[in-house]
Coordinates of N, CA, C and O and ligand atoms in Angstrom, one line a residue:
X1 N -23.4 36.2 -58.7 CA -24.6 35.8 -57.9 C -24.3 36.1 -56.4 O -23.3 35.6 -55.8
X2 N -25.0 36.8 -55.9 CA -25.0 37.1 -54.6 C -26.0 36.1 -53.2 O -27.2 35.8 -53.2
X3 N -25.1 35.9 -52.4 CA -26.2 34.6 -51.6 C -27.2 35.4 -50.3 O -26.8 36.5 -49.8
X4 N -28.4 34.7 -50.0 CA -29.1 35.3 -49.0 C -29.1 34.3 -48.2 O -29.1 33.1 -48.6
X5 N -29.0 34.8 -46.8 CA -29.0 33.8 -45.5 C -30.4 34.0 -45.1 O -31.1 35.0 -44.9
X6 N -30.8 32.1 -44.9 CA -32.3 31.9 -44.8 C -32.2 30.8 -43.9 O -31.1 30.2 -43.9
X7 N -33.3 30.5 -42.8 CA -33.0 29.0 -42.7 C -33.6 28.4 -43.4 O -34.4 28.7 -44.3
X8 N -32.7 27.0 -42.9 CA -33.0 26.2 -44.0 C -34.0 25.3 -43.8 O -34.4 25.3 -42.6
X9 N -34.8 24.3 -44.7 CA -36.0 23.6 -45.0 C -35.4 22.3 -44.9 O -34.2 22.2 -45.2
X10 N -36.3 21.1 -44.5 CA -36.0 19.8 -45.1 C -35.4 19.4 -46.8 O -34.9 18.3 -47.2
X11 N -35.7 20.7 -47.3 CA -35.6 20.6 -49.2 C -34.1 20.7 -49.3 O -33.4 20.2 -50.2
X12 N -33.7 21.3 -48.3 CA -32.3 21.6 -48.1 C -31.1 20.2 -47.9 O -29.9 20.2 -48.2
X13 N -31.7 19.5 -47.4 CA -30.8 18.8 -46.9 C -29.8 18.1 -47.7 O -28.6 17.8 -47.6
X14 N -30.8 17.9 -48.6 CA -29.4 17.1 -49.5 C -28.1 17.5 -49.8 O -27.1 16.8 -49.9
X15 N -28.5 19.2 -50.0 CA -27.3 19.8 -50.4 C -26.3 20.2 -49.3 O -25.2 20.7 -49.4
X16 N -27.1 19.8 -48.0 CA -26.2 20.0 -47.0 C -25.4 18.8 -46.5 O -24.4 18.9 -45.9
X17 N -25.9 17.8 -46.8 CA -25.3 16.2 -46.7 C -24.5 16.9 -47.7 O -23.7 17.7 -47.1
X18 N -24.3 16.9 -49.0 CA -23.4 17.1 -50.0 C -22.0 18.0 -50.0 O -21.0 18.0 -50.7
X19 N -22.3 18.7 -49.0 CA -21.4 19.4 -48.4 C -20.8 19.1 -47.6 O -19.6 19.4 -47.8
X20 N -21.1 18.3 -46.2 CA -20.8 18.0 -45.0 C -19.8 16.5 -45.3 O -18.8 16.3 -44.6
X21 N -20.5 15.6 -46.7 CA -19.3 15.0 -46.7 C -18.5 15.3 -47.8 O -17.7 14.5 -48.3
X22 N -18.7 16.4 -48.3 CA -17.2 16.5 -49.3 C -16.2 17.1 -48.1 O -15.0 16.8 -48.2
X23 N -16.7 17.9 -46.8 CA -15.5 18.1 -46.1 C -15.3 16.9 -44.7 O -14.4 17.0 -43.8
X24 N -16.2 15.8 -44.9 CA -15.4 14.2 -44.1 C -14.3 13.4 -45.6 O -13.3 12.8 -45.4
X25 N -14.8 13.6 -46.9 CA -14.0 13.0 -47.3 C -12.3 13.9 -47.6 O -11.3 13.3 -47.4
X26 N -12.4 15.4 -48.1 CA -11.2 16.0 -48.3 C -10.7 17.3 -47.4 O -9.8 18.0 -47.7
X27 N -11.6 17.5 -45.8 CA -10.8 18.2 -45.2 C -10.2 17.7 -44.0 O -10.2 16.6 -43.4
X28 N -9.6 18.7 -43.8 CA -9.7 18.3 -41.7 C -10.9 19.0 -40.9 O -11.0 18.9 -39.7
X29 N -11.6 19.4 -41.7 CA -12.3 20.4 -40.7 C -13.1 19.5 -39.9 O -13.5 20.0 -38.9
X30 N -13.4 17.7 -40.3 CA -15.0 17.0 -39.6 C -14.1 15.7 -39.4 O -13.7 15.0 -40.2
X31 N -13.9 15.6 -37.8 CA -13.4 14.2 -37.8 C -13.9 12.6 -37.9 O -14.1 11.9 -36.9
X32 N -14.1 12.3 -38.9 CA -15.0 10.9 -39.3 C -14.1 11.0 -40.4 O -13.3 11.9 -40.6
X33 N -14.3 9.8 -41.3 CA -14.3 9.4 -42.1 C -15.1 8.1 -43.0 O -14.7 7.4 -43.9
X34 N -16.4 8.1 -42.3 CA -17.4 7.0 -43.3 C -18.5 8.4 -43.8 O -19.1 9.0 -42.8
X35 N -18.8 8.9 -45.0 CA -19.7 9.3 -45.2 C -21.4 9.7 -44.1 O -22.1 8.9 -43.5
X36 N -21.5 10.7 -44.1 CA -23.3 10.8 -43.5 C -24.0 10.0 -44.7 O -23.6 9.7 -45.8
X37 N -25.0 9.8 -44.1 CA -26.6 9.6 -45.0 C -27.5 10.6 -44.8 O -27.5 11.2 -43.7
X38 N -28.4 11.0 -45.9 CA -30.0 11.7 -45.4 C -30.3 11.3 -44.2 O -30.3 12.2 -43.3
X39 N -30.7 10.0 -43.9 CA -31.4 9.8 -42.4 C -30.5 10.6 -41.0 O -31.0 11.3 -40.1
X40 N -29.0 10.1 -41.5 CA -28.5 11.0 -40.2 C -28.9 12.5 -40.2 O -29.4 13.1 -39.3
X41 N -28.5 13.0 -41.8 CA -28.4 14.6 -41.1 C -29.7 14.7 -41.1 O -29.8 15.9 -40.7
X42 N -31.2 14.3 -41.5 CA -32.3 14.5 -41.1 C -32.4 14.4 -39.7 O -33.0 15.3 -39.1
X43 N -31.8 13.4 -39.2 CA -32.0 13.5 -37.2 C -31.4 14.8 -36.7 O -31.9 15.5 -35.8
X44 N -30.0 15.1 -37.5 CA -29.9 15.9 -36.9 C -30.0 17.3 -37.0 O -29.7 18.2 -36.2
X45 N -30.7 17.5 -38.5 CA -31.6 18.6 -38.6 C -32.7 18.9 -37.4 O -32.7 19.8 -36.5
X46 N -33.7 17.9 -37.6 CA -34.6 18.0 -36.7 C -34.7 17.8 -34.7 O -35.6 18.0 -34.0
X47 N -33.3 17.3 -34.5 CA -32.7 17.2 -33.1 C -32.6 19.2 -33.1 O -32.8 19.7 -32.0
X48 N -32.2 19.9 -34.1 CA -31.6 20.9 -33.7 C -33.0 21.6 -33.8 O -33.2 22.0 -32.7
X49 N -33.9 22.0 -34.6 CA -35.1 22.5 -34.7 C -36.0 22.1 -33.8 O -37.2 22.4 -33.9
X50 N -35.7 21.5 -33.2 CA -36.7 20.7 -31.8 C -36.2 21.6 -30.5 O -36.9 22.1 -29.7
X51 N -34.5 21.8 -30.5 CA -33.9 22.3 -29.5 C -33.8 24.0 -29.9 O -33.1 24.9 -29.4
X52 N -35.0 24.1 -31.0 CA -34.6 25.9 -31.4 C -33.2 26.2 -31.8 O -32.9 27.3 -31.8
X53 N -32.5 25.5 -32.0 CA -31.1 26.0 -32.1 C -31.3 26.1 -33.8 O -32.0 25.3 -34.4
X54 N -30.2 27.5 -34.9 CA -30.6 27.6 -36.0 C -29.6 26.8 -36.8 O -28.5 26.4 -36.4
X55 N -30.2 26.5 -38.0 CA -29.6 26.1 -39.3 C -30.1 26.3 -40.3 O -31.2 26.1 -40.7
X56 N -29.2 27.0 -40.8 CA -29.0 28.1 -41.8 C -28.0 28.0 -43.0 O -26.9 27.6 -43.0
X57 N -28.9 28.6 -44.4 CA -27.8 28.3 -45.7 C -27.9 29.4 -46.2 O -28.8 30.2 -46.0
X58 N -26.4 29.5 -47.1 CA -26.7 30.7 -47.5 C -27.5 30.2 -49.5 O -27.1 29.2 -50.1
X59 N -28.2 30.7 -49.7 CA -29.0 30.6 -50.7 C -28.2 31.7 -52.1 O -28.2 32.9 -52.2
X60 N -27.5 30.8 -52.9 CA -27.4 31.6 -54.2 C -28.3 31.3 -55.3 O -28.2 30.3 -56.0
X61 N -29.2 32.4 -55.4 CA -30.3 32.2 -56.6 C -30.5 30.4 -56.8 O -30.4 29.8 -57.9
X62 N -30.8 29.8 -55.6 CA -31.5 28.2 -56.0 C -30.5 27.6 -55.3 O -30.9 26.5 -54.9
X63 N -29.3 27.7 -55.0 CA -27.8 26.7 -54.7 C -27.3 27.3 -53.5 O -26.9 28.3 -53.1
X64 N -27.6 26.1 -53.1 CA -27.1 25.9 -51.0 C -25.5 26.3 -51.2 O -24.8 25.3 -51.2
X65 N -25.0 27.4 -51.3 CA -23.9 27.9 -50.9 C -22.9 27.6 -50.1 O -21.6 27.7 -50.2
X66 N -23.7 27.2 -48.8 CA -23.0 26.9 -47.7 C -24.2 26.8 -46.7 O -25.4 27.1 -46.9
X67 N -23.6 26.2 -45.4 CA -24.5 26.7 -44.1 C -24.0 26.7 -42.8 O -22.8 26.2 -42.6
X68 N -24.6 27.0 -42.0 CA -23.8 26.9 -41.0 C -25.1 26.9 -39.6 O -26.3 27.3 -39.7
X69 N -24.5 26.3 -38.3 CA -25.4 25.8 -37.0 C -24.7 26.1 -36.1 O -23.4 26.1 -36.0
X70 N -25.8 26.3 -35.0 CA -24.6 25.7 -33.6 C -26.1 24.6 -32.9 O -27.2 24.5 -33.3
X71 N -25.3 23.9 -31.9 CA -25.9 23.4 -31.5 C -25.1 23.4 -29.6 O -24.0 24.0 -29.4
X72 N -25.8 22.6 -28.5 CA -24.8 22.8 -27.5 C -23.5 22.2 -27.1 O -23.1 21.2 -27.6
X73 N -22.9 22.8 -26.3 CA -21.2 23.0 -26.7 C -21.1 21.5 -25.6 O -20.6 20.4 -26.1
X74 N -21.6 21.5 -24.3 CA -21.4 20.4 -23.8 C -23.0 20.1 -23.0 O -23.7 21.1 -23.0
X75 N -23.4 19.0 -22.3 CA -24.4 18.9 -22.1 C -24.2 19.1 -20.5 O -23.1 18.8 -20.1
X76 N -25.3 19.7 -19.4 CA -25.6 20.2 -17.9 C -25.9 21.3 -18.3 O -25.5 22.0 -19.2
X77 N -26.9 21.4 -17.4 CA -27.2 22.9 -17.4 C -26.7 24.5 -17.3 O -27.3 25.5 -17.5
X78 N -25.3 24.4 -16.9 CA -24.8 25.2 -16.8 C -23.4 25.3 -17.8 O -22.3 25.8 -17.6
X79 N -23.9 24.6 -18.9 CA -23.3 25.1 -19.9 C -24.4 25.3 -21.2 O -24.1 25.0 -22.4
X80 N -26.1 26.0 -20.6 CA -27.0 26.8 -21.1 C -26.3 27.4 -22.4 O -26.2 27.2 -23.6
X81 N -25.8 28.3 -21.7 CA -25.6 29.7 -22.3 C -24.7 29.6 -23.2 O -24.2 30.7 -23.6
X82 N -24.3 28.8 -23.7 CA -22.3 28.0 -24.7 C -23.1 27.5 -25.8 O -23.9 26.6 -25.8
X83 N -22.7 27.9 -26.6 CA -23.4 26.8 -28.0 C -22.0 26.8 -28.5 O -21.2 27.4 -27.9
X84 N -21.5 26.1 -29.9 CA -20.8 25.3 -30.0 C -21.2 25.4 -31.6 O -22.0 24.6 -31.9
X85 N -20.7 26.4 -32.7 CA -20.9 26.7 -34.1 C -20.2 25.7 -35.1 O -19.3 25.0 -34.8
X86 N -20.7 25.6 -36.5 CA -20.2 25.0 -37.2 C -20.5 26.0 -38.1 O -21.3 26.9 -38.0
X87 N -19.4 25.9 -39.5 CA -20.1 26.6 -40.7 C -19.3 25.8 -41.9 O -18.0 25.7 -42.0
X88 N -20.0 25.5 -42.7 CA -19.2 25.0 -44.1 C -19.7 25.8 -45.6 O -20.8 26.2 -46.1
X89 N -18.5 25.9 -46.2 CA -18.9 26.2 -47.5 C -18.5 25.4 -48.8 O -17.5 24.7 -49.0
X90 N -19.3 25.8 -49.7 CA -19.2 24.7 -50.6 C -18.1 24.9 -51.7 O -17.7 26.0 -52.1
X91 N -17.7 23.5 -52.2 CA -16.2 24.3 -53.1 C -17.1 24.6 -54.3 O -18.2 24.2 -54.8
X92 N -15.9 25.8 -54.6 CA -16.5 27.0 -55.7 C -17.0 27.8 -55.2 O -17.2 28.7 -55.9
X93 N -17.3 28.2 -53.7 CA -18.3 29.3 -53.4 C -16.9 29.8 -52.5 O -17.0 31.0 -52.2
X94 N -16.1 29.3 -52.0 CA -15.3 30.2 -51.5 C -14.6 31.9 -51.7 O -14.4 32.6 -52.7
X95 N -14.4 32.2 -50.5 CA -13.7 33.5 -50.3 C -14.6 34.7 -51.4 O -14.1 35.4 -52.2
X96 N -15.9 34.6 -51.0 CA -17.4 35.4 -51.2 C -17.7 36.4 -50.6 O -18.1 37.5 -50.8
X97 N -17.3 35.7 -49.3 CA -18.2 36.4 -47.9 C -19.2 35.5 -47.6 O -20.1 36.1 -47.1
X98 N -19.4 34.3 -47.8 CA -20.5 33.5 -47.8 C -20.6 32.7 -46.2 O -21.6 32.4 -45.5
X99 N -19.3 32.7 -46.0 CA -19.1 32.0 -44.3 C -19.4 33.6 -43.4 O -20.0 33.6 -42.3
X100 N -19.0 34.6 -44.1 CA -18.8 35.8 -42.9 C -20.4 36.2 -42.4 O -20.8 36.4 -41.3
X101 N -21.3 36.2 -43.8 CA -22.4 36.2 -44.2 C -23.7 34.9 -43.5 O -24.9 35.2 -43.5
X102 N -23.2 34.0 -43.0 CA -23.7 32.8 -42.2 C -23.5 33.5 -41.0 O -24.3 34.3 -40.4
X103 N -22.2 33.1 -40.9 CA -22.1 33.9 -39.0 C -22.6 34.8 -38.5 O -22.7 34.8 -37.3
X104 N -23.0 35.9 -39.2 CA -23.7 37.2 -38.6 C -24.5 36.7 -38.6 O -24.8 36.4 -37.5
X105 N -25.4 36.1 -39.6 CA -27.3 36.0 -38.9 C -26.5 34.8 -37.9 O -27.1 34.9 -36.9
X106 N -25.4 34.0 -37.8 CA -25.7 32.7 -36.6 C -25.6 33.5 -35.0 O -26.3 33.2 -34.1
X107 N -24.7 34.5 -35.1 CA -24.1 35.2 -34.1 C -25.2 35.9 -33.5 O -25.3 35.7 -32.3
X108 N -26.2 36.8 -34.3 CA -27.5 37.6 -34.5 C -28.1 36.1 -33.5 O -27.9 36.0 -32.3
X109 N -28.6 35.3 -34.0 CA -29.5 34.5 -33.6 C -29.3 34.2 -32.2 O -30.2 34.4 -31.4
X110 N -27.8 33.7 -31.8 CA -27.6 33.6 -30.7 C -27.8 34.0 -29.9 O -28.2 33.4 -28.9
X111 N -27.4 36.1 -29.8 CA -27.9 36.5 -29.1 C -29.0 37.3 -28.6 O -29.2 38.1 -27.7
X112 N -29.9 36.5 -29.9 CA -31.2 36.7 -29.2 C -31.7 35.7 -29.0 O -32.9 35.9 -29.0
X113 N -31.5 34.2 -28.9 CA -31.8 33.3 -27.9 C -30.8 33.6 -26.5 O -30.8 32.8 -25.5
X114 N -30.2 34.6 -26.6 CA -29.6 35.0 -24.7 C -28.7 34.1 -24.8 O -28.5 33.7 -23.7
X115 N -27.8 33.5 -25.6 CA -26.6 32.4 -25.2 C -25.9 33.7 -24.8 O -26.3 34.8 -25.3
X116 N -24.4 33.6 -23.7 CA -23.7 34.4 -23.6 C -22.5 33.9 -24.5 O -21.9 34.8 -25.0
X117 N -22.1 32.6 -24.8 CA -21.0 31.9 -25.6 C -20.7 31.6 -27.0 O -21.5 30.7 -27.3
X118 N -20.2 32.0 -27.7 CA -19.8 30.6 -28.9 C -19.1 30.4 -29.0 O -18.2 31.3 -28.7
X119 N -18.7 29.1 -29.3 CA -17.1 28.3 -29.6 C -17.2 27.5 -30.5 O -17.9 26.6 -30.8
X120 N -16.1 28.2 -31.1 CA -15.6 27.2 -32.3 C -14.7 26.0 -32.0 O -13.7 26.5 -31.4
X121 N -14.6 25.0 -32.2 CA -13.6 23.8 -32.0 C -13.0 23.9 -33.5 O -13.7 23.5 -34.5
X122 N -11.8 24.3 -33.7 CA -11.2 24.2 -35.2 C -10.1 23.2 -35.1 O -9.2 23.2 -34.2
X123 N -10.2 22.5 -36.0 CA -9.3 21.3 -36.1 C -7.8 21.9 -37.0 O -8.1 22.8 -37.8
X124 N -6.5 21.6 -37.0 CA -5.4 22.4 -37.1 C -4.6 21.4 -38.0 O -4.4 20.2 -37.6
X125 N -4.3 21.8 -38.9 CA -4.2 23.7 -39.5 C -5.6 23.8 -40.1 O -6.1 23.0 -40.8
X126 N -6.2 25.1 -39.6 CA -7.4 25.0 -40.7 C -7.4 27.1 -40.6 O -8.1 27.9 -39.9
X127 N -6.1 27.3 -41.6 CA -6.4 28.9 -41.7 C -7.5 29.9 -42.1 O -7.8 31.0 -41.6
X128 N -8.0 29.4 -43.3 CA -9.1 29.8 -43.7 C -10.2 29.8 -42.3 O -10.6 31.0 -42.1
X129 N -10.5 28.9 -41.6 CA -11.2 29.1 -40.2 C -10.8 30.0 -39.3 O -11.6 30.8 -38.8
X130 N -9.3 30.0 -38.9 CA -9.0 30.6 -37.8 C -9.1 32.2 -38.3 O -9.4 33.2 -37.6
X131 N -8.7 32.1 -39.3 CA -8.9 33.7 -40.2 C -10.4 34.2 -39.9 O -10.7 35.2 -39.2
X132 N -11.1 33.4 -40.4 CA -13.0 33.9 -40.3 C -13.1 34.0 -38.9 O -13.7 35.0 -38.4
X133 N -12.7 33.1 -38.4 CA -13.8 33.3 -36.8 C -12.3 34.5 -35.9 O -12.5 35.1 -34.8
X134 N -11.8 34.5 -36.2 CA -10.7 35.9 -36.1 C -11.2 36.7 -36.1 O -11.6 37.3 -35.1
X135 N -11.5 36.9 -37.4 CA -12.0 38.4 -38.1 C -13.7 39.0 -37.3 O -14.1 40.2 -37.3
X136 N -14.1 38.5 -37.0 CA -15.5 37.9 -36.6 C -15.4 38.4 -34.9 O -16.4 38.9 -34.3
X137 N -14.2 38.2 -34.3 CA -14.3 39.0 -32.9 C -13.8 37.5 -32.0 O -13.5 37.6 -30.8
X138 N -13.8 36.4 -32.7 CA -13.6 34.7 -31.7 C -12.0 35.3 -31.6 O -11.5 36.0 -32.4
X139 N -11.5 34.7 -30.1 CA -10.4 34.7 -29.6 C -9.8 33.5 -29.1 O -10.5 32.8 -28.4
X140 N -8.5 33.1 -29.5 CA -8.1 32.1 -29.5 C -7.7 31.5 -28.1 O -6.7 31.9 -27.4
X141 N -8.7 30.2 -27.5 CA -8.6 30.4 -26.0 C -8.3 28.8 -25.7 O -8.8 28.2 -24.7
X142 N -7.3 28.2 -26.5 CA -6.8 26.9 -26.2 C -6.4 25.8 -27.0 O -7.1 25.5 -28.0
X143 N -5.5 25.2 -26.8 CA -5.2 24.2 -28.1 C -5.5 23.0 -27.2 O -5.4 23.1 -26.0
X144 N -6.0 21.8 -28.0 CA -5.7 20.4 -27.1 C -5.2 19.5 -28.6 O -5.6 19.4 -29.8
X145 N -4.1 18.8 -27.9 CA -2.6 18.4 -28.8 C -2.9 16.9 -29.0 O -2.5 15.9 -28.3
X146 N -3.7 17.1 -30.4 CA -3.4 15.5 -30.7 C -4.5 15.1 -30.6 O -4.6 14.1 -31.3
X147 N -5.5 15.3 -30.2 CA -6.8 14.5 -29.8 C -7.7 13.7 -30.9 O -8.5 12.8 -30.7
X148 N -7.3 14.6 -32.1 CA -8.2 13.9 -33.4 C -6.8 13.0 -33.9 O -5.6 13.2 -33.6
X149 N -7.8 11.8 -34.9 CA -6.9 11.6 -36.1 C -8.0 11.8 -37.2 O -9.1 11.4 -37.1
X150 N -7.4 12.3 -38.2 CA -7.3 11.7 -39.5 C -6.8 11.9 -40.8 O -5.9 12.7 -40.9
X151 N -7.3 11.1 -42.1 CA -5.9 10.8 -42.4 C -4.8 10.2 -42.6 O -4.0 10.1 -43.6
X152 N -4.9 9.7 -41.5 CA -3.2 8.7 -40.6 C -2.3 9.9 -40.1 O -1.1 9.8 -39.9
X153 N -3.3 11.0 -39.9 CA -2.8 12.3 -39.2 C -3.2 12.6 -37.6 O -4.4 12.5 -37.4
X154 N -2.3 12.9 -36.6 CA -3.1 13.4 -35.4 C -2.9 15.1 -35.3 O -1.9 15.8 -35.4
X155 N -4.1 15.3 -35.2 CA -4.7 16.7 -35.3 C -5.1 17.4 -33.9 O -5.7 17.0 -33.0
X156 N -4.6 18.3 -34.2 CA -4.7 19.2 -32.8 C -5.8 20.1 -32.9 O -5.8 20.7 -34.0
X157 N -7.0 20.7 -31.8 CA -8.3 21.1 -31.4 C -7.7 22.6 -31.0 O -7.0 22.7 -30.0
X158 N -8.1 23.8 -31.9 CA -7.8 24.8 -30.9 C -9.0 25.4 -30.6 O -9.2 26.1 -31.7
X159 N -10.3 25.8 -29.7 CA -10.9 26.1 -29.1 C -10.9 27.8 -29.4 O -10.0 28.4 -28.8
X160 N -11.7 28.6 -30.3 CA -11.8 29.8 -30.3 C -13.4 30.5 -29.6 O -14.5 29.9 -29.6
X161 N -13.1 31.7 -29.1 CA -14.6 31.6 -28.1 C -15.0 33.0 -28.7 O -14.0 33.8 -29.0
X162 N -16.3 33.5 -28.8 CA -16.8 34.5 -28.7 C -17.6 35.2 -27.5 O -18.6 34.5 -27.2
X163 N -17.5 36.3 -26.8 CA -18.5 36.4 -26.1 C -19.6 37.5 -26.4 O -19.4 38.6 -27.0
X164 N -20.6 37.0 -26.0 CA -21.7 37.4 -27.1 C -22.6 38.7 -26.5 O -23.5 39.2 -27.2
Ligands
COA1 C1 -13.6 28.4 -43.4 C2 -14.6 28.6 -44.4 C3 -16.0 28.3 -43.8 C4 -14.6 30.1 -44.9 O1 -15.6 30.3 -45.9 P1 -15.6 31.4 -47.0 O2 -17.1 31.7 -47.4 O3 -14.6 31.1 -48.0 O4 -15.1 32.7 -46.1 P2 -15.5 34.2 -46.4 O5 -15.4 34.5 -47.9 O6 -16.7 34.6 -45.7 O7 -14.2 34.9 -45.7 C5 -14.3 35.6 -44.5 C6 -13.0 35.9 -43.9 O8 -12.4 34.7 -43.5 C7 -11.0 34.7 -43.8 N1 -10.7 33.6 -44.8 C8 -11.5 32.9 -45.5 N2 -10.9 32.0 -46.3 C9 -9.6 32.2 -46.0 C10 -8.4 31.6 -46.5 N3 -8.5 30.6 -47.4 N4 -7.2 32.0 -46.1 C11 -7.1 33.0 -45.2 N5 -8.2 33.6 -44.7 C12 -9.4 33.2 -45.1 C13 -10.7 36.1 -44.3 O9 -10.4 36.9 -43.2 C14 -12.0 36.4 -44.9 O10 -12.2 37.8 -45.1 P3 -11.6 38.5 -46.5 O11 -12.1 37.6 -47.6 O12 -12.3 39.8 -46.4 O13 -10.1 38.6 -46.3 C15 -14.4 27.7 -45.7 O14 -13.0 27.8 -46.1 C16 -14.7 26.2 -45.4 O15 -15.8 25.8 -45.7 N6 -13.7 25.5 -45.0 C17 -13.8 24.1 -44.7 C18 -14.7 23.8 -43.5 C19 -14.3 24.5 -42.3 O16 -13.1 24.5 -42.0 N7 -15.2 25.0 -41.5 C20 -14.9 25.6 -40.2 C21 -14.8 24.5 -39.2 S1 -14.3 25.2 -37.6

């Protein structure tokens, strides 16, 4: 089965909640640890389609594959141009092309909303990420040591940037 990148619909959400907390409950990639609800990522679906910013799945014949967003990196105006990516995929759909396949339409999108930035914040170790947004053209432009926990783990932020 091969996936198509679409954005995505309110019909979507569930499977993207279902995603978002299987990686708060078994990765490092999302630092929380109580579950989302529908209501949240509904806000924050619609927080981000209010702000034009995209969210996007990859679609395998009916099955939310993955998806992936940016939204902005920090808030003032003069960090316009910076958005601030996420992308998850779903277990079983890995090592596809399914993440590589997100980020080009996310990357595409960006710069034709004119952002000059993306940044990934990857939480560490997370090779599978640092490999994709690698491969992808992101350059590795900072660690900050320790700032997450979880787990009963403190986790280090390495800051990868694209310029677009
Ligand atoms: C990171 C993640 C999104 C990659 O998704 P994916 O669909 O499996 O990735 P792709 O198949 O598109 O792989 C693209 C490239 O990324 C790199 N890559 C992906 N998974 C990798 C892994 N497990 N180990 C090393 N490199 C990997 C490779 O360079 C790969 O290209 P290749 O397959 O031609 O070698 C996925 O592992 C995931 O959802 N991880 C948990 C959430 C997460 O960490 N998100 C990022 C937060 S910053």
């Amino acid at each position: 089965v091969t996936a198509s990148v679409r954005p995505a619909t309110p019909a979507d959400l569930p499977a993207i909640l279902a995603i978002h907390n299987h990686h708060i409950r078994h990765t490092l990639a999302i630092w929380r640890s109580e579950p989302a609800d529908l209501a949240e990522r509904t806000i924050w679906y619609e927080d981000r389609i209010r702000k034009g910013q995209p969210v996007l799945v990859a679609d395998a014949a009916g099955v939310v594959a993955g998806f992936a967003s940016y939204g902005d990196f920090r808030t003032g105006s003069g960090y316009a141009g910076t958005v601030e990516n996420s992308v998850y995929v779903a277990e079983g759909w890995h090592r596809r092309g399914i993440a590589r396949a997100l980020m080009a339409a996310l990357v595409a999108a960006a710069r034709q909303a004119g952002k000059h930035t993306m940044v990934a914040g990857v939480g560490l170790p997370n090779p599978a990420s640092v490999a994709l947004h690698g491969s992808l053209g992101f350059q590795e432009a900072g660690t900050l040591r320790g700032i997450g926990r979880k787990h009963g783990r403190a986790l280090d932020l390495m800051f990868m940037q694209l310029d677009l």
